[in-house]
Amino acid sequence: MNVAVVTVGDELLAGRTTDTNATWLCERLADRGATVERVTTVPDRIAAIARVVNEYRAEYDAVIVTGGLGPTHDDVTMAGIAAALGRSLEEHEEALAWLEEDGYSRAELTEGTAALPEGARALHNDVGVAPGATLEGVYVLPGVPTEMRAMFESIKSEFSGTTTHLVEVVADEPESALLDRLAEVQDRFDVSVGSYPGESVRLTVESTDEEIAEAAAAWLREHVETA
Amino acid sequence: MNVAVVTVGDELLAGRTTDTNATWLCERLADRGATVERVTTVPDRIAAIARVVNEYRAEYDAVIVTGGLGPTHDDVTMAGIAAALGRSLEEHEEALAWLEEDGYSRAELTEGTAALPEGARALHNDVGVAPGATLEGVYVLPGVPTEMRAMFESIKSEFSGTTTHLVEVVADEPESALLDRLAEVQDRFDVSVGSYPGESVRLTVESTDEEIAEAAAAWLREHVETA
């Protein structure tokens, strides 16, 4: 299945925070065989969130949104999702009950932490306060990494696909010198090949069949100078 | 000015690499007063690159694209930019000359490292091989972080805006308890306020006027329990 990840937050766009949530989600989704087609960071603005979520929802099987949940004025993600789906925001009874269990009174909660798009299923926050939500293929998770990770664990079974096997070979030749071998390994084996230059060149071969990936990597190790 | 950042690479979408280039660019652009409106990661596919670049080019003042430059089959960024702008890819004489200075022969270079969209200005790669390019508000930089950073230094004067001053206050109260003070500081001072919960709650106040930002932060420090 194809998935888009949307991370919400002015602090990400200002470079004050590195988007580790996106990387973590991409890795977990790849482990489950799902393919991430887009990762996009948008500001804390309802219209920006609604527009991107609507576009991706039309195109991909699922959209995971993280960040911007909670009681403060800059927490507008649920409003953005509601706008995208043409729903109202409503206090969610189950989510309110969870917050009361956490020791918050209903009077304190009028600021909207438990307000979810109408018809959403609430997702419990096992390690924090703000609940998540899911509806129509959109999953809304908190931005605090520990909370996001715990909540993803509770929904991960909804993401699946054909897992691939990736084997890495580190080459000790310039990337431009490797072109003939990179072409040949793709002719010989049914694999996707990646080439990532840096101090040395990391080559990756990837296949849904582990034996084919290993055979292609073994061929590369024989035909390429390795570090 | 409003800017979009596009990072290209299957390895980013698979979570094998954290997108530190995007964070670095966002921080540098913020330092210069430019506002980043979107950061998007797309796969190594010509159509995906072309579509996103075209959308952002229509909407923002500049688009910075990183990754997918070089000689291998998965380096398709220049082709994506050319498709977005309706240009052909052509060997760029100045870029070819740079590569020859680096010791590559013209025969070796047929794989397209020096092929840039027609009419582009080539950007020299001071610490690597693959040249970058710019045309029509689109800037194309390498994906290797050292190369990307050096190349950005050579174009940074083209990005500007009104710089803002941001002051951080770390609160030792639950976020939900802070709502009244967060509302009041925004009433009293002309500042943008951010609230980022975690172990403690990081509050940020931001203004184009440094004195106002400092005064608002001082007010918060007086009225909020700090860590």
PDB file of N, CA, C and O in Angstrom, chain A residues 43-94:
ATOM      1  N   PRO A  43       3.044  24.176   7.732  1.00  0.00           N
ATOM      2  CA  PRO A  43       2.972  25.053   8.907  1.00  0.00           C
ATOM      3  C   PRO A  43       1.734  24.745   9.760  1.00  0.00           C
ATOM      4  O   PRO A  43       0.823  24.040   9.323  1.00  0.00           O
ATOM      5  N   ASP A  44       1.708  25.314  10.967  1.00  0.00           N
ATOM      6  CA  ASP A  44       0.552  25.204  11.878  1.00  0.00           C
ATOM      7  C   ASP A  44      -0.586  26.090  11.369  1.00  0.00           C
ATOM      8  O   ASP A  44      -0.958  27.069  12.024  1.00  0.00           O
ATOM      9  N   ARG A  45      -1.120  25.783  10.204  1.00  0.00           N
ATOM     10  CA  ARG A  45      -2.218  26.572   9.645  1.00  0.00           C
ATOM     11  C   ARG A  45      -3.277  25.620   9.105  1.00  0.00           C
ATOM     12  O   ARG A  45      -2.970  24.703   8.336  1.00  0.00           O
ATOM     13  N   ILE A  46      -4.521  25.881   9.482  1.00  0.00           N
ATOM     14  CA  ILE A  46      -5.611  24.962   9.130  1.00  0.00           C
ATOM     15  C   ILE A  46      -5.687  24.738   7.622  1.00  0.00           C
ATOM     16  O   ILE A  46      -5.785  23.598   7.149  1.00  0.00           O
ATOM     17  N   ALA A  47      -5.616  25.814   6.842  1.00  0.00           N
ATOM     18  CA  ALA A  47      -5.793  25.677   5.387  1.00  0.00           C
ATOM     19  C   ALA A  47      -4.667  24.856   4.767  1.00  0.00           C
ATOM     20  O   ALA A  47      -4.899  24.047   3.857  1.00  0.00           O
ATOM     21  N   ALA A  48      -3.432  25.049   5.258  1.00  0.00           N
ATOM     22  CA  ALA A  48      -2.295  24.308   4.701  1.00  0.00           C
ATOM     23  C   ALA A  48      -2.442  22.817   4.991  1.00  0.00           C
ATOM     24  O   ALA A  48      -2.209  21.966   4.124  1.00  0.00           O
ATOM     25  N   ILE A  49      -2.835  22.498   6.219  1.00  0.00           N
ATOM     26  CA  ILE A  49      -3.012  21.094   6.603  1.00  0.00           C
ATOM     27  C   ILE A  49      -4.137  20.469   5.779  1.00  0.00           C
ATOM     28  O   ILE A  49      -3.990  19.372   5.215  1.00  0.00           O
ATOM     29  N   ALA A  50      -5.252  21.182   5.671  1.00  0.00           N
ATOM     30  CA  ALA A  50      -6.417  20.634   4.959  1.00  0.00           C
ATOM     31  C   ALA A  50      -6.079  20.358   3.496  1.00  0.00           C
ATOM     32  O   ALA A  50      -6.449  19.319   2.940  1.00  0.00           O
ATOM     33  N   ARG A  51      -5.350  21.276   2.883  1.00  0.00           N
ATOM     34  CA  ARG A  51      -5.063  21.134   1.455  1.00  0.00           C
ATOM     35  C   ARG A  51      -4.172  19.931   1.182  1.00  0.00           C
ATOM     36  O   ARG A  51      -4.431  19.135   0.274  1.00  0.00           O
ATOM     37  N   VAL A  52      -3.110  19.799   1.967  1.00  0.00           N
ATOM     38  CA  VAL A  52      -2.175  18.695   1.731  1.00  0.00           C
ATOM     39  C   VAL A  52      -2.841  17.355   2.053  1.00  0.00           C
ATOM     40  O   VAL A  52      -2.684  16.378   1.308  1.00  0.00           O
ATOM     41  N   VAL A  53      -3.601  17.304   3.135  1.00  0.00           N
ATOM     42  CA  VAL A  53      -4.249  16.042   3.507  1.00  0.00           C
ATOM     43  C   VAL A  53      -5.264  15.639   2.441  1.00  0.00           C
ATOM     44  O   VAL A  53      -5.360  14.476   2.046  1.00  0.00           O
ATOM     45  N   ASN A  54      -5.994  16.583   1.929  1.00  0.00           N
ATOM     46  CA  ASN A  54      -6.970  16.281   0.881  1.00  0.00           C
ATOM     47  C   ASN A  54      -6.303  15.752  -0.376  1.00  0.00           C
ATOM     48  O   ASN A  54      -6.763  14.783  -0.982  1.00  0.00           O
ATOM     49  N   GLU A  55      -5.217  16.392  -0.779  1.00  0.00           N
ATOM     50  CA  GLU A  55      -4.512  15.946  -1.988  1.00  0.00           C
ATOM     51  C   GLU A  55      -4.001  14.514  -1.804  1.00  0.00           C
ATOM     52  O   GLU A  55      -4.195  13.662  -2.670  1.00  0.00           O
ATOM     53  N   TYR A  56      -3.361  14.256  -0.680  1.00  0.00           N
ATOM     54  CA  TYR A  56      -2.740  12.950  -0.471  1.00  0.00           C
ATOM     55  C   TYR A  56      -3.781  11.856  -0.235  1.00  0.00           C
ATOM     56  O   TYR A  56      -3.598  10.706  -0.619  1.00  0.00           O
ATOM     57  N   ARG A  57      -4.880  12.223   0.390  1.00  0.00           N
ATOM     58  CA  ARG A  57      -5.939  11.255   0.642  1.00  0.00           C
ATOM     59  C   ARG A  57      -6.549  10.766  -0.680  1.00  0.00           C
ATOM     60  O   ARG A  57      -6.942   9.611  -0.819  1.00  0.00           O
ATOM     61  N   ALA A  58      -6.602  11.665  -1.650  1.00  0.00           N
ATOM     62  CA  ALA A  58      -7.153  11.283  -2.956  1.00  0.00           C
ATOM     63  C   ALA A  58      -6.207  10.348  -3.694  1.00  0.00           C
ATOM     64  O   ALA A  58      -6.630   9.557  -4.529  1.00  0.00           O
ATOM     65  N   GLU A  59      -4.914  10.430  -3.366  1.00  0.00           N
ATOM     66  CA  GLU A  59      -3.930   9.747  -4.193  1.00  0.00           C
ATOM     67  C   GLU A  59      -3.366   8.473  -3.553  1.00  0.00           C
ATOM     68  O   GLU A  59      -3.001   7.540  -4.275  1.00  0.00           O
ATOM     69  N   TYR A  60      -3.264   8.451  -2.238  1.00  0.00           N
ATOM     70  CA  TYR A  60      -2.600   7.324  -1.577  1.00  0.00           C
ATOM     71  C   TYR A  60      -3.598   6.558  -0.703  1.00  0.00           C
ATOM     72  O   TYR A  60      -4.683   7.046  -0.407  1.00  0.00           O
ATOM     73  N   ASP A  61      -3.191   5.360  -0.280  1.00  0.00           N
ATOM     74  CA  ASP A  61      -4.110   4.511   0.486  1.00  0.00           C
ATOM     75  C   ASP A  61      -4.299   5.020   1.914  1.00  0.00           C
ATOM     76  O   ASP A  61      -5.330   4.768   2.530  1.00  0.00           O
ATOM     77  N   ALA A  62      -3.291   5.676   2.436  1.00  0.00           N
ATOM     78  CA  ALA A  62      -3.390   6.185   3.804  1.00  0.00           C
ATOM     79  C   ALA A  62      -2.523   7.424   3.960  1.00  0.00           C
ATOM     80  O   ALA A  62      -1.536   7.591   3.239  1.00  0.00           O
ATOM     81  N   VAL A  63      -2.917   8.287   4.885  1.00  0.00           N
ATOM     82  CA  VAL A  63      -2.143   9.492   5.209  1.00  0.00           C
ATOM     83  C   VAL A  63      -1.930   9.496   6.716  1.00  0.00           C
ATOM     84  O   VAL A  63      -2.898   9.391   7.483  1.00  0.00           O
ATOM     85  N   ILE A  64      -0.674   9.568   7.139  1.00  0.00           N
ATOM     86  CA  ILE A  64      -0.365   9.672   8.565  1.00  0.00           C
ATOM     87  C   ILE A  64       0.072  11.105   8.842  1.00  0.00           C
ATOM     88  O   ILE A  64       1.000  11.614   8.201  1.00  0.00           O
ATOM     89  N   VAL A  65      -0.604  11.752   9.778  1.00  0.00           N
ATOM     90  CA  VAL A  65      -0.318  13.149  10.118  1.00  0.00           C
ATOM     91  C   VAL A  65       0.189  13.167  11.559  1.00  0.00           C
ATOM     92  O   VAL A  65      -0.426  12.560  12.432  1.00  0.00           O
ATOM     93  N   THR A  66       1.299  13.859  11.806  1.00  0.00           N
ATOM     94  CA  THR A  66       1.772  13.976  13.193  1.00  0.00           C
ATOM     95  C   THR A  66       1.992  15.432  13.557  1.00  0.00           C
ATOM     96  O   THR A  66       2.416  16.237  12.729  1.00  0.00           O
ATOM     97  N   GLY A  67       1.708  15.742  14.829  1.00  0.00           N
ATOM     98  CA  GLY A  67       2.010  17.073  15.359  1.00  0.00           C
ATOM     99  C   GLY A  67       0.808  17.989  15.409  1.00  0.00           C
ATOM    100  O   GLY A  67      -0.167  17.809  14.659  1.00  0.00           O
ATOM    101  N   GLY A  68       0.854  18.954  16.327  1.00  0.00           N
ATOM    102  CA  GLY A  68      -0.191  19.961  16.410  1.00  0.00           C
ATOM    103  C   GLY A  68      -1.458  19.497  17.106  1.00  0.00           C
ATOM    104  O   GLY A  68      -2.538  20.021  16.847  1.00  0.00           O
ATOM    105  N   LEU A  69      -1.330  18.498  18.004  1.00  0.00           N
ATOM    106  CA  LEU A  69      -2.459  18.101  18.848  1.00  0.00           C
ATOM    107  C   LEU A  69      -2.285  18.742  20.215  1.00  0.00           C
ATOM    108  O   LEU A  69      -1.169  18.919  20.676  1.00  0.00           O
ATOM    109  N   GLY A  70      -3.385  19.035  20.886  1.00  0.00           N
ATOM    110  CA  GLY A  70      -3.270  19.574  22.241  1.00  0.00           C
ATOM    111  C   GLY A  70      -4.115  20.811  22.417  1.00  0.00           C
ATOM    112  O   GLY A  70      -4.919  21.159  21.550  1.00  0.00           O
ATOM    113  N   PRO A  71      -3.927  21.492  23.542  1.00  0.00           N
ATOM    114  CA  PRO A  71      -4.855  22.550  23.910  1.00  0.00           C
ATOM    115  C   PRO A  71      -4.472  23.950  23.441  1.00  0.00           C
ATOM    116  O   PRO A  71      -5.289  24.865  23.540  1.00  0.00           O
ATOM    117  N   THR A  72      -3.248  24.174  22.959  1.00  0.00           N
ATOM    118  CA  THR A  72      -2.840  25.571  22.732  1.00  0.00           C
ATOM    119  C   THR A  72      -3.279  26.085  21.360  1.00  0.00           C
ATOM    120  O   THR A  72      -3.666  25.320  20.483  1.00  0.00           O
ATOM    121  N   HIS A  73      -3.183  27.413  21.204  1.00  0.00           N
ATOM    122  CA  HIS A  73      -3.680  28.086  20.004  1.00  0.00           C
ATOM    123  C   HIS A  73      -3.003  27.607  18.730  1.00  0.00           C
ATOM    124  O   HIS A  73      -3.554  27.724  17.646  1.00  0.00           O
ATOM    125  N   ASP A  74      -1.746  27.080  18.852  1.00  0.00           N
ATOM    126  CA  ASP A  74      -1.053  26.634  17.640  1.00  0.00           C
ATOM    127  C   ASP A  74      -1.301  25.157  17.345  1.00  0.00           C
ATOM    128  O   ASP A  74      -0.704  24.594  16.428  1.00  0.00           O
ATOM    129  N   ASP A  75      -2.174  24.518  18.111  1.00  0.00           N
ATOM    130  CA  ASP A  75      -2.534  23.113  17.866  1.00  0.00           C
ATOM    131  C   ASP A  75      -3.787  23.068  17.011  1.00  0.00           C
ATOM    132  O   ASP A  75      -4.909  23.011  17.516  1.00  0.00           O
ATOM    133  N   VAL A  76      -3.598  23.095  15.696  1.00  0.00           N
ATOM    134  CA  VAL A  76      -4.755  23.227  14.803  1.00  0.00           C
ATOM    135  C   VAL A  76      -4.926  22.024  13.872  1.00  0.00           C
ATOM    136  O   VAL A  76      -5.715  22.077  12.933  1.00  0.00           O
ATOM    137  N   THR A  77      -4.181  20.951  14.160  1.00  0.00           N
ATOM    138  CA  THR A  77      -4.201  19.830  13.214  1.00  0.00           C
ATOM    139  C   THR A  77      -5.588  19.202  13.092  1.00  0.00           C
ATOM    140  O   THR A  77      -6.056  18.924  11.975  1.00  0.00           O
ATOM    141  N   MET A  78      -6.271  18.969  14.225  1.00  0.00           N
ATOM    142  CA  MET A  78      -7.594  18.341  14.145  1.00  0.00           C
ATOM    143  C   MET A  78      -8.568  19.221  13.348  1.00  0.00           C
ATOM    144  O   MET A  78      -9.397  18.713  12.593  1.00  0.00           O
ATOM    145  N   ALA A  79      -8.433  20.533  13.496  1.00  0.00           N
ATOM    146  CA  ALA A  79      -9.290  21.437  12.714  1.00  0.00           C
ATOM    147  C   ALA A  79      -8.962  21.321  11.224  1.00  0.00           C
ATOM    148  O   ALA A  79      -9.862  21.383  10.375  1.00  0.00           O
ATOM    149  N   GLY A  80      -7.676  21.148  10.910  1.00  0.00           N
ATOM    150  CA  GLY A  80      -7.273  20.978   9.516  1.00  0.00           C
ATOM    151  C   GLY A  80      -7.826  19.693   8.913  1.00  0.00           C
ATOM    152  O   GLY A  80      -8.287  19.681   7.769  1.00  0.00           O
ATOM    153  N   ILE A  81      -7.788  18.611   9.696  1.00  0.00           N
ATOM    154  CA  ILE A  81      -8.313  17.323   9.211  1.00  0.00           C
ATOM    155  C   ILE A  81      -9.826  17.430   9.028  1.00  0.00           C
ATOM    156  O   ILE A  81     -10.380  16.960   8.029  1.00  0.00           O
ATOM    157  N   ALA A  82     -10.496  18.049   9.991  1.00  0.00           N
ATOM    158  CA  ALA A  82     -11.946  18.213   9.888  1.00  0.00           C
ATOM    159  C   ALA A  82     -12.300  19.011   8.630  1.00  0.00           C
ATOM    160  O   ALA A  82     -13.216  18.644   7.881  1.00  0.00           O
ATOM    161  N   ALA A  83     -11.533  20.070   8.371  1.00  0.00           N
ATOM    162  CA  ALA A  83     -11.786  20.878   7.171  1.00  0.00           C
ATOM    163  C   ALA A  83     -11.553  20.054   5.905  1.00  0.00           C
ATOM    164  O   ALA A  83     -12.316  20.138   4.939  1.00  0.00           O
ATOM    165  N   ALA A  84     -10.496  19.231   5.917  1.00  0.00           N
ATOM    166  CA  ALA A  84     -10.190  18.417   4.740  1.00  0.00           C
ATOM    167  C   ALA A  84     -11.335  17.462   4.426  1.00  0.00           C
ATOM    168  O   ALA A  84     -11.645  17.208   3.264  1.00  0.00           O
ATOM    169  N   LEU A  85     -11.948  16.927   5.479  1.00  0.00           N
ATOM    170  CA  LEU A  85     -12.966  15.888   5.290  1.00  0.00           C
ATOM    171  C   LEU A  85     -14.384  16.442   5.331  1.00  0.00           C
ATOM    172  O   LEU A  85     -15.358  15.679   5.257  1.00  0.00           O
ATOM    173  N   GLY A  86     -14.511  17.760   5.478  1.00  0.00           N
ATOM    174  CA  GLY A  86     -15.845  18.346   5.529  1.00  0.00           C
ATOM    175  C   GLY A  86     -16.638  17.905   6.742  1.00  0.00           C
ATOM    176  O   GLY A  86     -17.852  17.721   6.686  1.00  0.00           O
ATOM    177  N   ARG A  87     -15.946  17.722   7.844  1.00  0.00           N
ATOM    178  CA  ARG A  87     -16.607  17.327   9.092  1.00  0.00           C
ATOM    179  C   ARG A  87     -16.545  18.476  10.092  1.00  0.00           C
ATOM    180  O   ARG A  87     -15.690  19.356   9.975  1.00  0.00           O
ATOM    181  N   SER A  88     -17.409  18.430  11.092  1.00  0.00           N
ATOM    182  CA  SER A  88     -17.274  19.369  12.202  1.00  0.00           C
ATOM    183  C   SER A  88     -16.319  18.771  13.240  1.00  0.00           C
ATOM    184  O   SER A  88     -16.021  17.577  13.216  1.00  0.00           O
ATOM    185  N   LEU A  89     -15.809  19.633  14.110  1.00  0.00           N
ATOM    186  CA  LEU A  89     -15.023  19.161  15.260  1.00  0.00           C
ATOM    187  C   LEU A  89     -15.989  18.992  16.420  1.00  0.00           C
ATOM    188  O   LEU A  89     -16.741  19.916  16.743  1.00  0.00           O
ATOM    189  N   GLU A  90     -15.942  17.840  17.084  1.00  0.00           N
ATOM    190  CA  GLU A  90     -16.868  17.598  18.195  1.00  0.00           C
ATOM    191  C   GLU A  90     -16.122  16.967  19.354  1.00  0.00           C
ATOM    192  O   GLU A  90     -15.207  16.172  19.149  1.00  0.00           O
ATOM    193  N   GLU A  91     -16.541  17.332  20.567  1.00  0.00           N
ATOM    194  CA  GLU A  91     -15.958  16.665  21.736  1.00  0.00           C
ATOM    195  C   GLU A  91     -16.250  15.167  21.610  1.00  0.00           C
ATOM    196  O   GLU A  91     -17.396  14.762  21.398  1.00  0.00           O
ATOM    197  N   HIS A  92     -15.234  14.349  21.732  1.00  0.00           N
ATOM    198  CA  HIS A  92     -15.375  12.903  21.574  1.00  0.00           C
ATOM    199  C   HIS A  92     -15.511  12.285  22.967  1.00  0.00           C
ATOM    200  O   HIS A  92     -14.615  12.424  23.795  1.00  0.00           O
ATOM    201  N   GLU A  93     -16.652  11.618  23.205  1.00  0.00           N
ATOM    202  CA  GLU A  93     -16.966  11.165  24.570  1.00  0.00           C
ATOM    203  C   GLU A  93     -15.890  10.227  25.131  1.00  0.00           C
ATOM    204  O   GLU A  93     -15.475  10.350  26.274  1.00  0.00           O
ATOM    205  N   GLU A  94     -15.418   9.279  24.297  1.00  0.00           N
ATOM    206  CA  GLU A  94     -14.418   8.324  24.779  1.00  0.00           C
ATOM    207  C   GLU A  94     -13.104   9.049  25.094  1.00  0.00           C
ATOM    208  O   GLU A  94     -12.455   8.781  26.112  1.00  0.00           O
TER     209      GLU A  94
END
